[in-house]
Amino acid sequence: LASLSPKLADSVPDANQFGEGWSRRHEECRIMPEVLDAWAAGYNCQFKFVVSDPSQIEEINELLARVTPQPGPGEVLLMPEGTDPGTLRDRGQFVAGLCKRTGYRFCPRLHIELFGNTKGT
């Protein structure tokens, strides 16, 4: 099982902080439809999205609609974005609601709950 994590539009690094080149390369490469199609067609895979705002479900659904073959709801995971338990709890509430509405699976950030936002976990 491969877990693919396509990056949403809000993942583009801030050009002022990381440089215009890095930001531009990230935006150019963050979604490669032919790669997503190849994985979906040839391998057992799931699509995991890190969600920070309920409105991102539109971007997720639009992206998934372009994947061939289209993954079923059980092959899509939504994970709340955050690095501390309070943020994860708050975002987890609306992400769980999105999962109920769409049939997508909820994916907690258990490593942060257990160990905090530490390197190597």
XYZ file of N, CA, C and O in Angstrom, residues 15 42 63 84 105:
20
model
N 7.386 32.831 -0.543
C 8.539 33.270 -1.324
C 9.408 34.249 -0.546
O 10.635 34.270 -0.713
N -2.028 1.498 -11.389
C -1.145 0.347 -11.315
C -0.817 -0.185 -9.942
O -0.170 -1.238 -9.842
N -9.414 17.802 -7.484
C -8.212 17.053 -7.818
C -8.545 15.570 -8.023
O -8.120 14.959 -9.000
N 0.231 20.919 17.272
C -0.022 20.878 18.711
C -1.411 20.285 18.946
O -2.288 20.378 18.093
N -11.967 8.786 4.761
C -11.498 8.283 6.050
C -10.768 9.382 6.822
O -10.084 10.210 6.242
